[in-house]
């Protein structure tokens, strides 16, 4: 009798665990795919400070440490509410740093991160070309 109850309960437990670990804007831990098909893996968010740690994994498999910040506040009625997010990568050995700053919001039940990013190069052809800007959309990698 106990084995039958266990066998019937196990799928429900697994299903509830999957739903409790679903990624959303206030809990963005997991893998996010950007516009160039690289993965930005958010591994940890400190609940007290919002500090993010993770890894940027390029399409070619190269890995670089990633850090950043998450800032949430209580939703305000009548406003478009979102979670502020900042991520940055020091391209070790490449002479560049990228900073992505933007917001996460829900679109059709899925979290989406919209960012503006700045890529800063240590060496450039001209003084004005050390910094370039871009836009990225990040979605959960399992989509």
mmCIF file of C-alpha atoms in Angstrom:
data_model
loop_
_atom_site.group_PDB
_atom_site.id
_atom_site.type_symbol
_atom_site.label_atom_id
_atom_site.label_comp_id
_atom_site.label_asym_id
_atom_site.label_seq_id
_atom_site.Cartn_x
_atom_site.Cartn_y
_atom_site.Cartn_z
ATOM 1 C CA UNK A 1 0.000 0.000 0.000
ATOM 2 C CA UNK A 2 2.781 2.465 0.874
ATOM 3 C CA UNK A 3 4.632 1.705 -2.369
ATOM 4 C CA UNK A 4 1.492 2.443 -4.383
ATOM 5 C CA UNK A 5 1.036 5.779 -2.584
ATOM 6 C CA UNK A 6 4.699 6.636 -3.164
ATOM 7 C CA UNK A 7 4.460 5.756 -6.865
ATOM 8 C CA UNK A 8 1.378 7.939 -7.269
ATOM 9 C CA UNK A 9 2.849 10.832 -5.279
ATOM 10 C CA UNK A 10 6.278 10.956 -6.939
ATOM 11 C CA UNK A 11 5.119 12.464 -10.278
ATOM 12 C CA UNK A 12 3.166 15.153 -8.422
ATOM 13 C CA UNK A 13 6.194 15.993 -6.299
ATOM 14 C CA UNK A 14 8.403 16.253 -9.386
ATOM 15 C CA UNK A 15 5.848 18.464 -11.142
ATOM 16 C CA UNK A 16 5.483 20.797 -8.160
ATOM 17 C CA UNK A 17 9.287 21.052 -7.863
ATOM 18 C CA UNK A 18 9.552 22.026 -11.531
ATOM 19 C CA UNK A 19 6.951 24.759 -11.102
ATOM 20 C CA UNK A 20 8.542 26.069 -7.889
ATOM 21 C CA UNK A 21 11.871 26.477 -9.715
ATOM 22 C CA UNK A 22 10.387 28.297 -12.721
ATOM 23 C CA UNK A 23 12.403 31.306 -13.803
ATOM 24 C CA UNK A 24 10.815 34.728 -13.499
ATOM 25 C CA UNK A 25 12.020 38.308 -13.271
ATOM 26 C CA UNK A 26 12.437 38.319 -9.497
ATOM 27 C CA UNK A 27 14.203 34.933 -9.568
ATOM 28 C CA UNK A 28 16.282 35.005 -12.773
ATOM 29 C CA UNK A 29 18.626 32.160 -11.820
ATOM 30 C CA UNK A 30 19.148 29.989 -14.886
ATOM 31 C CA UNK A 31 20.340 30.185 -18.454
ATOM 32 C CA UNK A 32 19.371 33.086 -20.719
ATOM 33 C CA UNK A 33 20.014 33.154 -24.474
ATOM 34 C CA UNK A 34 20.885 36.489 -26.099
ATOM 35 C CA UNK A 35 20.508 37.766 -29.675
ATOM 36 C CA UNK A 36 23.812 36.202 -30.802
ATOM 37 C CA UNK A 37 22.870 32.793 -29.327
ATOM 38 C CA UNK A 38 25.342 32.945 -26.459
ATOM 39 C CA UNK A 39 24.215 31.885 -22.982
ATOM 40 C CA UNK A 40 24.279 34.182 -19.982
ATOM 41 C CA UNK A 41 24.058 31.826 -17.024
ATOM 42 C CA UNK A 42 22.859 33.539 -13.846
ATOM 43 C CA UNK A 43 24.037 31.161 -11.142
ATOM 44 C CA UNK A 44 23.229 33.086 -7.979
ATOM 45 C CA UNK A 45 21.398 36.193 -6.784
ATOM 46 C CA UNK A 46 22.060 37.335 -3.231
ATOM 47 C CA UNK A 47 18.580 37.988 -1.781
ATOM 48 C CA UNK A 48 19.913 40.614 0.645
ATOM 49 C CA UNK A 49 21.915 42.729 -1.810
ATOM 50 C CA UNK A 50 20.761 41.712 -5.306
ATOM 51 C CA UNK A 51 24.349 40.857 -6.324
ATOM 52 C CA UNK A 52 24.431 38.500 -9.330
ATOM 53 C CA UNK A 53 27.161 36.003 -10.134
ATOM 54 C CA UNK A 54 27.317 33.815 -13.183
ATOM 55 C CA UNK A 55 29.045 32.857 -16.411
ATOM 56 C CA UNK A 56 28.851 34.147 -19.973
ATOM 57 C CA UNK A 57 29.189 31.239 -22.408
ATOM 58 C CA UNK A 58 29.948 32.299 -25.985
ATOM 59 C CA UNK A 59 28.627 30.370 -28.991
ATOM 60 C CA UNK A 60 32.076 28.823 -29.359
ATOM 61 C CA UNK A 61 31.959 27.536 -25.757
ATOM 62 C CA UNK A 62 34.382 30.091 -24.253
ATOM 63 C CA UNK A 63 33.422 30.953 -20.670
ATOM 64 C CA UNK A 64 33.923 34.257 -18.853
ATOM 65 C CA UNK A 65 32.879 35.254 -15.326
ATOM 66 C CA UNK A 66 29.820 37.503 -15.197
ATOM 67 C CA UNK A 67 28.619 39.713 -12.359
ATOM 68 C CA UNK A 68 25.873 42.221 -11.862
ATOM 69 C CA UNK A 69 22.956 43.519 -9.848
ATOM 70 C CA UNK A 70 19.206 42.916 -9.569
ATOM 71 C CA UNK A 71 16.867 45.542 -8.131
ATOM 72 C CA UNK A 72 13.209 44.850 -7.462
ATOM 73 C CA UNK A 73 10.610 46.910 -5.720
ATOM 74 C CA UNK A 74 6.932 46.467 -4.969
ATOM 75 C CA UNK A 75 4.716 46.901 -8.050
ATOM 76 C CA UNK A 76 2.906 50.235 -8.334
ATOM 77 C CA UNK A 77 -0.656 50.103 -9.624
ATOM 78 C CA UNK A 78 -1.106 51.887 -12.931
ATOM 79 C CA UNK A 79 2.602 51.667 -13.808
ATOM 80 C CA UNK A 80 4.544 49.299 -16.079
ATOM 81 C CA UNK A 81 6.422 47.368 -13.417
ATOM 82 C CA UNK A 82 9.710 45.631 -14.139
ATOM 83 C CA UNK A 83 12.852 44.365 -12.436
ATOM 84 C CA UNK A 84 16.031 46.390 -13.034
ATOM 85 C CA UNK A 85 19.044 44.284 -13.991
ATOM 86 C CA UNK A 86 22.712 44.925 -14.763
ATOM 87 C CA UNK A 87 25.255 42.362 -15.988
ATOM 88 C CA UNK A 88 28.904 42.786 -16.927
ATOM 89 C CA UNK A 89 31.717 40.684 -18.362
ATOM 90 C CA UNK A 90 35.454 41.369 -18.440
ATOM 91 C CA UNK A 91 36.621 39.696 -21.657
ATOM 92 C CA UNK A 92 39.832 38.295 -20.191
ATOM 93 C CA UNK A 93 42.656 38.632 -22.685
ATOM 94 C CA UNK A 94 40.474 40.417 -25.253
ATOM 95 C CA UNK A 95 40.908 43.968 -23.981
ATOM 96 C CA UNK A 96 37.209 44.686 -23.567
ATOM 97 C CA UNK A 97 34.411 44.947 -21.018
ATOM 98 C CA UNK A 98 30.696 44.699 -21.777
ATOM 99 C CA UNK A 99 27.948 46.066 -19.534
ATOM 100 C CA UNK A 100 24.285 45.189 -20.123
ATOM 101 C CA UNK A 101 21.749 47.327 -18.261
ATOM 102 C CA UNK A 102 18.017 46.994 -18.630
ATOM 103 C CA UNK A 103 14.882 45.483 -17.235
ATOM 104 C CA UNK A 104 13.066 42.180 -17.004
ATOM 105 C CA UNK A 105 9.334 41.936 -17.560
ATOM 106 C CA UNK A 106 6.856 39.183 -18.307
ATOM 107 C CA UNK A 107 5.695 38.730 -21.913
ATOM 108 C CA UNK A 108 2.958 36.160 -22.535
ATOM 109 C CA UNK A 109 3.828 34.421 -19.268
ATOM 110 C CA UNK A 110 7.591 34.236 -19.912
ATOM 111 C CA UNK A 111 10.342 36.490 -18.556
ATOM 112 C CA UNK A 112 12.163 38.659 -21.092
ATOM 113 C CA UNK A 113 15.183 40.866 -20.368
ATOM 114 C CA UNK A 114 15.625 43.947 -22.575
ATOM 115 C CA UNK A 115 19.029 45.628 -22.336
ATOM 116 C CA UNK A 116 21.120 48.379 -23.770
ATOM 117 C CA UNK A 117 24.747 47.408 -23.671
ATOM 118 C CA UNK A 118 28.057 49.178 -23.929
ATOM 119 C CA UNK A 119 31.178 47.417 -25.135
ATOM 120 C CA UNK A 120 34.380 49.231 -24.172
ATOM 121 C CA UNK A 121 37.684 48.365 -25.874
ATOM 122 C CA UNK A 122 41.128 49.167 -24.478
ATOM 123 C CA UNK A 123 42.538 49.594 -27.995
ATOM 124 C CA UNK A 124 40.673 51.257 -30.852
ATOM 125 C CA UNK A 125 41.383 52.836 -34.216
ATOM 126 C CA UNK A 126 40.062 56.225 -33.060
ATOM 127 C CA UNK A 127 39.439 57.926 -29.714
ATOM 128 C CA UNK A 128 35.694 57.968 -30.426
ATOM 129 C CA UNK A 129 35.560 54.220 -31.182
ATOM 130 C CA UNK A 130 36.534 52.847 -27.763
ATOM 131 C CA UNK A 131 32.868 52.445 -26.817
ATOM 132 C CA UNK A 132 30.091 51.026 -28.967
ATOM 133 C CA UNK A 133 26.470 50.515 -28.015
ATOM 134 C CA UNK A 134 24.046 47.722 -28.779
ATOM 135 C CA UNK A 135 20.679 46.298 -27.757
ATOM 136 C CA UNK A 136 20.062 42.729 -26.579
ATOM 137 C CA UNK A 137 16.965 40.704 -25.790
ATOM 138 C CA UNK A 138 17.502 37.800 -23.405
ATOM 139 C CA UNK A 139 15.032 34.925 -23.118
ATOM 140 C CA UNK A 140 15.190 31.712 -21.081
ATOM 141 C CA UNK A 141 17.530 29.343 -22.951
ATOM 142 C CA UNK A 142 15.021 26.500 -22.836
ATOM 143 C CA UNK A 143 12.567 28.349 -25.115
#
